[in-house]
Tab-separated table of C-alpha atoms in Angstrom:
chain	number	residue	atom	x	y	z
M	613	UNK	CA	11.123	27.750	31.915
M	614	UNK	CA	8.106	29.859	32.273
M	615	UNK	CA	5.024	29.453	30.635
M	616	UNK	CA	5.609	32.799	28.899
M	617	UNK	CA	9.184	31.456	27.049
M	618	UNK	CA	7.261	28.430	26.324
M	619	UNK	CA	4.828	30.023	24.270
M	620	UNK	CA	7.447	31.909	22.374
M	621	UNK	CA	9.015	28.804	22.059
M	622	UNK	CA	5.981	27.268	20.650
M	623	UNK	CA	5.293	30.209	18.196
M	624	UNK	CA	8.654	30.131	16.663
M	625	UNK	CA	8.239	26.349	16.056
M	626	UNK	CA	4.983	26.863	14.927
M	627	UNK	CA	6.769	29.904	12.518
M	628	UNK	CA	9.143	27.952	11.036
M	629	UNK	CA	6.865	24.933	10.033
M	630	UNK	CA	5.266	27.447	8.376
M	631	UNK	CA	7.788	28.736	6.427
M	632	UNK	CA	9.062	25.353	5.917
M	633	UNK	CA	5.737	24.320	4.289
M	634	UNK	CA	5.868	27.411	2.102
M	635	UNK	CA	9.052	26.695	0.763
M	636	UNK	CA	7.814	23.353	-0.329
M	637	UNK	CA	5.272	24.998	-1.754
M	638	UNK	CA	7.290	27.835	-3.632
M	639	UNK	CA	9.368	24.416	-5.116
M	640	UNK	CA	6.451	22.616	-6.169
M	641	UNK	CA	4.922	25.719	-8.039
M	642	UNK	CA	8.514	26.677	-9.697
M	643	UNK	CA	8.957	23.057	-10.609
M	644	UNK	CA	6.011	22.933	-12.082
M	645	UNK	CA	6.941	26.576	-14.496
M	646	UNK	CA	10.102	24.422	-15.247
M	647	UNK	CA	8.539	21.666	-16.584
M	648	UNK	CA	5.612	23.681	-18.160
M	649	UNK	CA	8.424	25.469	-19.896
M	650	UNK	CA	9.730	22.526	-21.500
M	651	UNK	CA	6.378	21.384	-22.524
M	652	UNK	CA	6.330	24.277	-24.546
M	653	UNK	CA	9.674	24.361	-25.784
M	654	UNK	CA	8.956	21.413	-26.917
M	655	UNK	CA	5.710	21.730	-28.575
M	656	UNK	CA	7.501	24.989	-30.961
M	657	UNK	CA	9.769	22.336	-32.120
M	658	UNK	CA	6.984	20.371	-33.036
M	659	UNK	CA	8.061	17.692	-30.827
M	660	UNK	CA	3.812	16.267	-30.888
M	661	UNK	CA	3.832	17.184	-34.577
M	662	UNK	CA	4.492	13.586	-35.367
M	663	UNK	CA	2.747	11.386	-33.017
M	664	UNK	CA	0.788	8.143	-33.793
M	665	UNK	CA	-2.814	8.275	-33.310
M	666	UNK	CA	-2.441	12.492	-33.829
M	667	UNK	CA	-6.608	13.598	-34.311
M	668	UNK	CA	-7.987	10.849	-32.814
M	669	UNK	CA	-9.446	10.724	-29.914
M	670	UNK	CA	-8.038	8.561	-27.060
M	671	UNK	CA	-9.164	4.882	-25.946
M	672	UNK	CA	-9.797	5.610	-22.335
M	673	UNK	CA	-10.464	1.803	-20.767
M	674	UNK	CA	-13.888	2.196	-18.844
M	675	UNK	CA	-13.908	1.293	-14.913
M	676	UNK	CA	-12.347	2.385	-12.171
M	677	UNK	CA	-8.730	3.220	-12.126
M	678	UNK	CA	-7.719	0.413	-9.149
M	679	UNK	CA	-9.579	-2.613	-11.530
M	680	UNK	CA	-7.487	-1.533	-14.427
M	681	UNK	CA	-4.008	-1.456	-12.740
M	682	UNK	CA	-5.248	-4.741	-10.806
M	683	UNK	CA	-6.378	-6.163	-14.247
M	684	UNK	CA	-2.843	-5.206	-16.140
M	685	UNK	CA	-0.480	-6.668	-12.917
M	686	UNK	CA	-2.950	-9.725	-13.227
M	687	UNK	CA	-3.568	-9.553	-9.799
M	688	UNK	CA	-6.841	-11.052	-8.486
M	689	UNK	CA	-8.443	-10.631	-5.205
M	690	UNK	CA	-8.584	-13.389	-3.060
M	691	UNK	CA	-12.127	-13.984	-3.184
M	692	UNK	CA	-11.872	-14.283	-6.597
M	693	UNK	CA	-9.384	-16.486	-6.496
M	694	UNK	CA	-11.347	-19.181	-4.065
M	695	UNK	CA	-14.038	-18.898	-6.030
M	696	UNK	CA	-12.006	-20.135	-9.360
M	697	UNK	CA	-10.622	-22.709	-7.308
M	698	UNK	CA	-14.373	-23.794	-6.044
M	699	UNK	CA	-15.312	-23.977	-9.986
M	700	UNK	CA	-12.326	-25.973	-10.449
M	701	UNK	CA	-13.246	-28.748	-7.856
M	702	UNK	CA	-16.708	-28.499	-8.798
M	703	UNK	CA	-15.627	-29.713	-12.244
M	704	UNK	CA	-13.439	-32.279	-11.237
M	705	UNK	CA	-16.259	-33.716	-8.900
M	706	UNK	CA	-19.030	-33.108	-11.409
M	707	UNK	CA	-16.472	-35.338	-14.163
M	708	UNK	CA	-16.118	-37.799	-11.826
M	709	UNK	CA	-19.637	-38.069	-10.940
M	710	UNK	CA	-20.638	-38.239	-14.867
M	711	UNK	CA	-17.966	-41.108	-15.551
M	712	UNK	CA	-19.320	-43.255	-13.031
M	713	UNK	CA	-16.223	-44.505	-12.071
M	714	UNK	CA	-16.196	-43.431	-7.962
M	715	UNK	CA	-18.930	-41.737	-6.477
M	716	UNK	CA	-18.322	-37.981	-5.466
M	717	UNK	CA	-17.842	-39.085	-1.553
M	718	UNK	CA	-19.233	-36.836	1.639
M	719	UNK	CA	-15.961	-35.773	2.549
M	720	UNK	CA	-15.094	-34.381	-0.753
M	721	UNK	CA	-18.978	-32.065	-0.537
M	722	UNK	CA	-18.157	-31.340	2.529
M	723	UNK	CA	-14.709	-30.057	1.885
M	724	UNK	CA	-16.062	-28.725	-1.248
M	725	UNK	CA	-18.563	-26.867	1.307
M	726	UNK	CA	-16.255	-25.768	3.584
M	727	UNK	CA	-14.598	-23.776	0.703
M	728	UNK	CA	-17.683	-22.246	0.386
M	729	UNK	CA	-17.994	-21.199	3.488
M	730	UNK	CA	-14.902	-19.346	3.534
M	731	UNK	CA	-15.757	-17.804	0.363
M	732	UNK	CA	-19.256	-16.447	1.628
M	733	UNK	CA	-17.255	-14.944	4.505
M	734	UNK	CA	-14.722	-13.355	2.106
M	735	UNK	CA	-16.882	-11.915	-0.668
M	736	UNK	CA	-17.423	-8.100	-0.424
M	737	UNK	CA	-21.073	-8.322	-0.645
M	738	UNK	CA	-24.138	-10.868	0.911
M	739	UNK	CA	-25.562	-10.442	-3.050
M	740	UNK	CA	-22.154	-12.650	-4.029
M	741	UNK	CA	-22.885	-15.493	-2.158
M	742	UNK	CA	-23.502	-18.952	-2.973
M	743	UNK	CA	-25.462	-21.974	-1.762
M	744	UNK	CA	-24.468	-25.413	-0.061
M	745	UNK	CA	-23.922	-28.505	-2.737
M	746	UNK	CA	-24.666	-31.459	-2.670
M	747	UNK	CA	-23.818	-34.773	-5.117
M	748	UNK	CA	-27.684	-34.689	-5.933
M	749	UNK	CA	-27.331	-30.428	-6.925
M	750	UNK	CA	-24.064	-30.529	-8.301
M	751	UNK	CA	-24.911	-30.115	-12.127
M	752	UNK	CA	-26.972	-27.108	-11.322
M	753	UNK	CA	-24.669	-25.123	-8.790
M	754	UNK	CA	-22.006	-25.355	-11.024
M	755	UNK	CA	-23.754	-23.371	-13.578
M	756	UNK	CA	-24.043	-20.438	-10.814
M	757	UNK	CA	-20.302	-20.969	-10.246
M	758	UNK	CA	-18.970	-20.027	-13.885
């Protein structure tokens, strides 16, 4: 094939993605008369005559759009998560500590530390991170924890 064919070639590819895109195009814009059509056919019958909350002006939640989806499919990123679960284990060892029945031991601060760890790599920002424990600073982290 010579180079000459190819480029023909090329420029009726090139023409019919065009005209491919402007059909889409075309569809979109008379899909959108349709429906703006029956919008209005259905505002002459008074179809939002009736509707609850008519002259009032809307509750628009605050915040980004991505929180409020995430917020209504009570889904939590992970960070978040670990750091409930750090809170959790903090007040487990901190009512255990109080109740004098078993010392909080160094395995369970330093697992308790490790979590922490992984949550001061996870959080989104340095400004979210938190400090070591200890069984001596336990009563006071916590407070930074909830």
């Amino acid at each position: 094939m010579t180079s000459k064919q190819e480029d023909n070639d090329r420029s009726k590819e090139r023409t019919g993605n065009a005209e491919a895109a402007q059909q889409v195009f075309y569809s979109a814009r008379n899909h959108e008369k349709v429906m703006d059509s029956i919008v209005d056919e259905f505002a002459k019958k008074g179809g939002f005559d009736d509707l609850p909350g008519k002259g009032k002006p809307l509750k628009l939640k605050e915040g980004d759009v991505l929180s409020h989806v995430m917020h209504e499919a009570r889904i939590m990123p992970p960070w978040l998560e670990l750091q409930r679960e750090i809170a959790k284990e903090m007040r487990r060892l901190l009512a255990k500590q109080e109740a004098g029945r078993d010392l909080v031991s160094d395995q369970e601060i330093e697992a308790l530390n490790d979590q922490i760890r992984q949550f001061n790599r996870s959080v989104p920002s340095s400004l979210l991170q938190k400090g070591l424990v200890s069984s001596a600073n336990l009563a006071v982290q916590i407070e930074k924890w909830e």
